[in-house]
Coordinates of C-alpha atoms in Angstrom, one line a residue:
X1 CA 0.0 0.0 0.0
X2 CA 1.4 3.4 -1.0
X3 CA 1.2 6.4 1.4
X4 CA 1.7 9.9 0.0
X5 CA 3.7 12.1 2.4
X6 CA 3.7 15.3 0.4
X7 CA 3.3 16.7 -3.1
X8 CA 5.3 19.8 -4.1
X9 CA 5.7 22.1 -7.1
X10 CA 9.0 23.9 -7.1
X11 CA 8.4 26.9 -9.3
X12 CA 11.7 28.7 -10.1
X13 CA 12.8 28.9 -6.4
X14 CA 16.0 31.0 -6.2
X15 CA 18.9 29.2 -4.5
X16 CA 16.9 26.0 -4.1
X17 CA 18.8 23.1 -2.6
X18 CA 18.3 20.1 -0.4
X19 CA 21.1 18.8 1.9
X20 CA 22.8 15.5 1.5
X21 CA 20.9 12.9 3.5
X22 CA 19.7 9.3 3.5
X23 CA 16.1 9.7 2.6
X24 CA 13.5 7.6 4.5
X25 CA 10.9 7.8 1.7
X26 CA 10.7 7.4 -2.1
X27 CA 10.8 10.5 -4.3
X28 CA 9.2 10.8 -7.8
X29 CA 10.5 13.9 -9.7
X30 CA 9.0 15.3 -12.9
X31 CA 11.0 18.2 -14.3
X32 CA 9.0 20.8 -16.4
X33 CA 11.6 23.5 -17.0
X34 CA 15.3 24.2 -16.6
X35 CA 17.8 21.8 -15.0
X36 CA 18.3 20.2 -11.6
X37 CA 21.6 18.9 -10.3
X38 CA 21.3 15.9 -7.9
X39 CA 24.0 13.8 -6.2
X40 CA 22.5 10.3 -5.6
X41 CA 24.6 7.7 -3.9
X42 CA 27.8 9.5 -4.9
X43 CA 26.8 10.0 -8.6
X44 CA 26.0 13.3 -10.2
X45 CA 22.7 13.3 -12.1
X46 CA 21.4 16.2 -14.2
X47 CA 17.7 16.2 -14.8
X48 CA 16.1 18.6 -17.4
X49 CA 12.7 19.3 -18.8
X50 CA 10.6 16.2 -19.6
X51 CA 12.9 14.0 -17.4
X52 CA 11.5 11.8 -14.7
X53 CA 13.5 10.5 -11.8
X54 CA 12.6 7.8 -9.2
X55 CA 14.8 8.1 -6.1
X56 CA 14.3 5.1 -3.8
X57 CA 14.0 5.1 -0.1
X58 CA 17.5 4.7 1.5
X59 CA 19.3 6.6 -1.2
X60 CA 21.9 9.3 -0.2
X61 CA 20.6 12.3 -2.0
X62 CA 21.2 16.1 -2.3
X63 CA 20.0 18.5 -4.9
X64 CA 20.3 22.1 -6.1
X65 CA 19.7 24.4 -9.0
X66 CA 22.1 23.6 -11.8
X67 CA 24.5 26.5 -12.3
X68 CA 22.3 28.5 -9.9
X69 CA 19.5 28.8 -12.5
X70 CA 16.0 28.2 -11.1
X71 CA 13.9 25.4 -12.5
X72 CA 10.3 24.0 -12.3
X73 CA 9.6 20.5 -11.1
X74 CA 7.0 18.3 -9.4
X75 CA 8.1 16.1 -6.5
X76 CA 6.0 13.4 -4.8
X77 CA 7.3 11.9 -1.6
X78 CA 5.7 8.6 -0.7
X79 CA 6.3 5.4 1.3
X80 CA 5.2 1.8 0.9
X81 CA 3.9 -0.6 3.5
X82 CA 6.7 -2.8 4.8
X83 CA 6.7 -6.2 3.2
X84 CA 4.0 -5.3 0.7
X85 CA 4.6 -5.3 -3.1
X86 CA 3.1 -2.6 -5.3
X87 CA 3.4 -4.5 -8.5
X88 CA 5.7 -1.7 -9.9
X89 CA 9.1 -3.4 -10.4
X90 CA 11.4 -0.4 -9.9
X91 CA 9.5 0.6 -6.7
X92 CA 9.5 -2.9 -5.2
X93 CA 13.2 -3.4 -6.1
X94 CA 14.2 0.1 -5.0
X95 CA 16.0 0.9 -8.2
X96 CA 16.9 4.5 -9.1
X97 CA 15.7 5.4 -12.6
X98 CA 16.0 8.4 -14.9
X99 CA 14.4 8.6 -18.3
X100 CA 12.0 10.7 -20.5
X101 CA 8.3 10.0 -20.1
X102 CA 6.1 10.4 -23.2
X103 CA 3.6 12.0 -23.4
X104 CA 5.1 14.6 -21.0
X105 CA 2.2 17.0 -21.2
X106 CA -0.2 14.3 -19.9
X107 CA 2.3 13.6 -17.0
X108 CA 2.4 17.3 -16.2
X109 CA -1.4 17.4 -16.2
X110 CA -1.6 14.6 -13.8
X111 CA 1.0 16.1 -11.5
X112 CA -1.0 19.4 -11.6
X113 CA -4.1 17.5 -10.6
X114 CA -2.3 15.7 -7.8
X115 CA -0.9 18.9 -6.4
X116 CA -4.3 20.6 -6.5
X117 CA -6.0 17.7 -4.8
X118 CA -3.4 17.5 -2.0
X119 CA -3.9 21.2 -1.3
X120 CA -7.7 21.0 -1.2
X121 CA -10.0 19.5 1.4
X122 CA -12.6 17.9 -0.8
X123 CA -14.1 14.5 0.0
X124 CA -12.3 11.3 -1.2
X125 CA -9.1 13.4 -1.6
X126 CA -6.8 10.6 -0.4
X127 CA -8.4 8.0 -2.7
X128 CA -8.1 10.3 -5.7
X129 CA -4.5 11.3 -4.9
X130 CA -3.5 7.6 -4.5
X131 CA -5.1 6.8 -7.8
X132 CA -3.2 9.6 -9.6
X133 CA 0.2 8.5 -8.1
X134 CA -0.5 4.9 -9.1
X135 CA -1.3 6.0 -12.6
X136 CA 2.0 7.9 -12.9
X137 CA 4.0 5.0 -11.6
X138 CA 2.2 2.6 -13.9
X139 CA 2.9 4.9 -16.9
X140 CA 6.6 4.9 -16.0
X141 CA 6.7 1.1 -15.6
X142 CA 5.0 0.6 -19.0
X143 CA 7.4 3.0 -20.7
X144 CA 10.3 1.1 -19.2
X145 CA 9.1 -2.1 -20.7
X146 CA 9.0 -0.6 -24.2
X147 CA 11.9 -1.3 -26.6
X148 CA 14.5 1.5 -26.7
X149 CA 14.1 4.0 -29.5
X150 CA 16.9 4.2 -32.0
X151 CA 18.9 7.4 -32.2
X152 CA 17.7 8.0 -35.8
X153 CA 14.0 7.9 -34.7
X154 CA 14.6 10.3 -31.9
X155 CA 16.5 12.6 -34.3
X156 CA 13.7 12.6 -36.8
X157 CA 11.0 13.1 -34.2
X158 CA 12.9 15.9 -32.5
X159 CA 13.4 17.7 -35.8
X160 CA 9.7 17.6 -36.5
X161 CA 8.8 18.7 -33.0
X162 CA 11.2 21.7 -33.2
X163 CA 9.5 22.7 -36.5
X164 CA 6.0 22.4 -35.0
X165 CA 7.0 24.5 -32.0
X166 CA 8.2 27.3 -34.3
X167 CA 5.4 27.1 -37.0
X168 CA 2.3 25.8 -35.2
X169 CA 0.3 28.9 -36.1
X170 CA 0.8 28.1 -39.8
X171 CA -0.9 25.6 -42.0
X172 CA 0.9 22.3 -41.4
X173 CA 1.0 19.6 -44.0
X174 CA 2.5 16.1 -43.4
X175 CA 4.2 16.3 -46.8
X176 CA 6.1 19.4 -45.6
X177 CA 7.2 17.6 -42.5
X178 CA 8.3 14.6 -44.6
X179 CA 10.4 16.8 -46.8
X180 CA 12.0 18.3 -43.7
X181 CA 13.5 15.0 -42.7
X182 CA 13.7 13.3 -46.1
X183 CA 11.3 10.5 -45.3
X184 CA 7.8 9.5 -46.3
X185 CA 4.6 11.1 -44.8
X186 CA 3.6 7.7 -43.3
X187 CA 7.0 7.4 -41.7
X188 CA 6.8 10.9 -40.2
X189 CA 3.4 10.2 -38.6
X190 CA 4.5 6.8 -37.3
X191 CA 7.8 7.8 -35.8
X192 CA 6.4 11.0 -34.2
X193 CA 3.6 9.0 -32.6
X194 CA 6.1 6.3 -31.4
X195 CA 8.3 8.9 -29.7
X196 CA 5.7 11.4 -28.4
X197 CA 2.5 9.4 -28.2
X198 CA 0.4 11.4 -30.7
X199 CA 0.5 12.4 -34.3
X200 CA 2.2 15.6 -35.5
X201 CA -1.2 17.2 -36.4
X202 CA -2.6 16.4 -32.9
X203 CA 0.5 17.9 -31.3
X204 CA 0.0 21.1 -33.5
X205 CA -3.5 21.4 -32.2
X206 CA -2.3 20.9 -28.6
X207 CA 0.2 23.7 -29.0
X208 CA -2.5 26.0 -30.4
X209 CA -4.9 25.1 -27.5
X210 CA -2.3 25.9 -24.9
X211 CA -1.7 29.3 -26.6
X212 CA -5.4 29.8 -26.8
X213 CA -5.8 29.3 -23.1
X214 CA -3.1 31.8 -22.4
X215 CA -4.6 34.4 -24.7
X216 CA -8.1 34.0 -23.3
X217 CA -6.9 34.8 -19.8
X218 CA -4.0 37.1 -20.5
X219 CA -5.0 39.3 -23.4
X220 CA -7.9 41.5 -24.7
X221 CA -8.2 39.5 -27.9
X222 CA -11.7 38.3 -28.9
X223 CA -12.4 34.6 -29.5
X224 CA -12.6 35.3 -33.2
X225 CA -9.3 37.2 -33.0
X226 CA -7.6 34.3 -31.2
X227 CA -9.0 31.9 -33.8
X228 CA -7.5 33.8 -36.6
X229 CA -4.2 34.3 -34.8
X230 CA -3.8 30.6 -34.3
X231 CA -4.6 29.7 -37.9
X232 CA -8.3 28.7 -37.5
X233 CA -10.1 30.9 -40.1
X234 CA -13.5 29.3 -39.2
X235 CA -14.4 30.4 -35.7
X236 CA -17.0 27.7 -35.3
X237 CA -14.3 25.1 -36.1
X238 CA -12.0 26.7 -33.5
X239 CA -14.8 26.4 -30.9
X240 CA -15.2 22.7 -31.7
X241 CA -11.4 22.0 -31.5
X242 CA -11.1 23.9 -28.2
X243 CA -13.9 21.9 -26.6
X244 CA -12.5 18.7 -27.9
X245 CA -9.0 19.3 -26.5
X246 CA -9.9 21.3 -23.4
X247 CA -13.3 19.9 -22.4
X248 CA -14.9 23.4 -22.2
X249 CA -15.9 26.1 -24.6
X250 CA -13.7 29.2 -24.7
X251 CA -16.4 31.1 -22.8
X252 CA -16.7 28.4 -20.1
X253 CA -13.0 28.2 -19.7
X254 CA -12.8 32.0 -19.0
X255 CA -15.9 31.8 -16.7
X256 CA -14.5 28.9 -14.6
X257 CA -11.1 30.6 -14.3
X258 CA -12.6 33.9 -13.1
X259 CA -14.9 32.0 -10.6
X260 CA -12.2 29.9 -9.1
X261 CA -9.3 32.4 -9.3
X262 CA -7.1 29.9 -11.2
X263 CA -7.2 28.4 -14.7
X264 CA -9.1 25.1 -15.0
X265 CA -6.9 22.1 -15.5
X266 CA -7.1 20.8 -19.0
X267 CA -6.2 17.5 -20.5
X268 CA -4.9 17.9 -24.0
X269 CA -4.4 14.1 -24.4
X270 CA -7.6 12.1 -24.7

């Protein structure tokens, strides 16, 4: 049986550090931005955006901002009932792990939800939080069982991702992405999905929806203006896409944010 001790979100804390100690609990670390320098059992480990670490109970651990530059990360501290097995190999065996979890945006979303639930006082909080932690650990265990990706696949997928990050407001065609890496359109879709868990076009829509949420809350642009800005020239289509990816209409998203004082959590992976 797992027992959550605390859930933290370290949001660009200046001079963040934790002293070297033997920890009496397990730590799950999900890095969102920047880099973190750890020393774990005498080894230096650098974790950066999209990296996940599992630091087992009994490890000698210290940590600090790498080169003094603040970072963003989620940490979950938890224990296991003595003698009981969780069914998660790396937890039961107490193995340190570090790798990149895909899709990272979904992991971030679940960490956000876990952090929010731990801070609240709603009914069934402990059950919900335990379920989210188990889901995260299960996702990691499943990823660890997958065959390792070849360097060429990672190179192609990263090149396509970099292009989408820069051009997501433009009209994106698979043929253009294929020409970018010199492979076929079917290969581009397959390798991107293998690495990042969704198609390039889906990822483009996710980037647009994340930007739409920011603009709805942080600008004076109209919904029609945001639609045009993000490359949706049919506003009704923008409404449909927004609700599909965010679960709310643009108006509902703004209303809920104003009512609660914080943006609603959205799940861009369905």
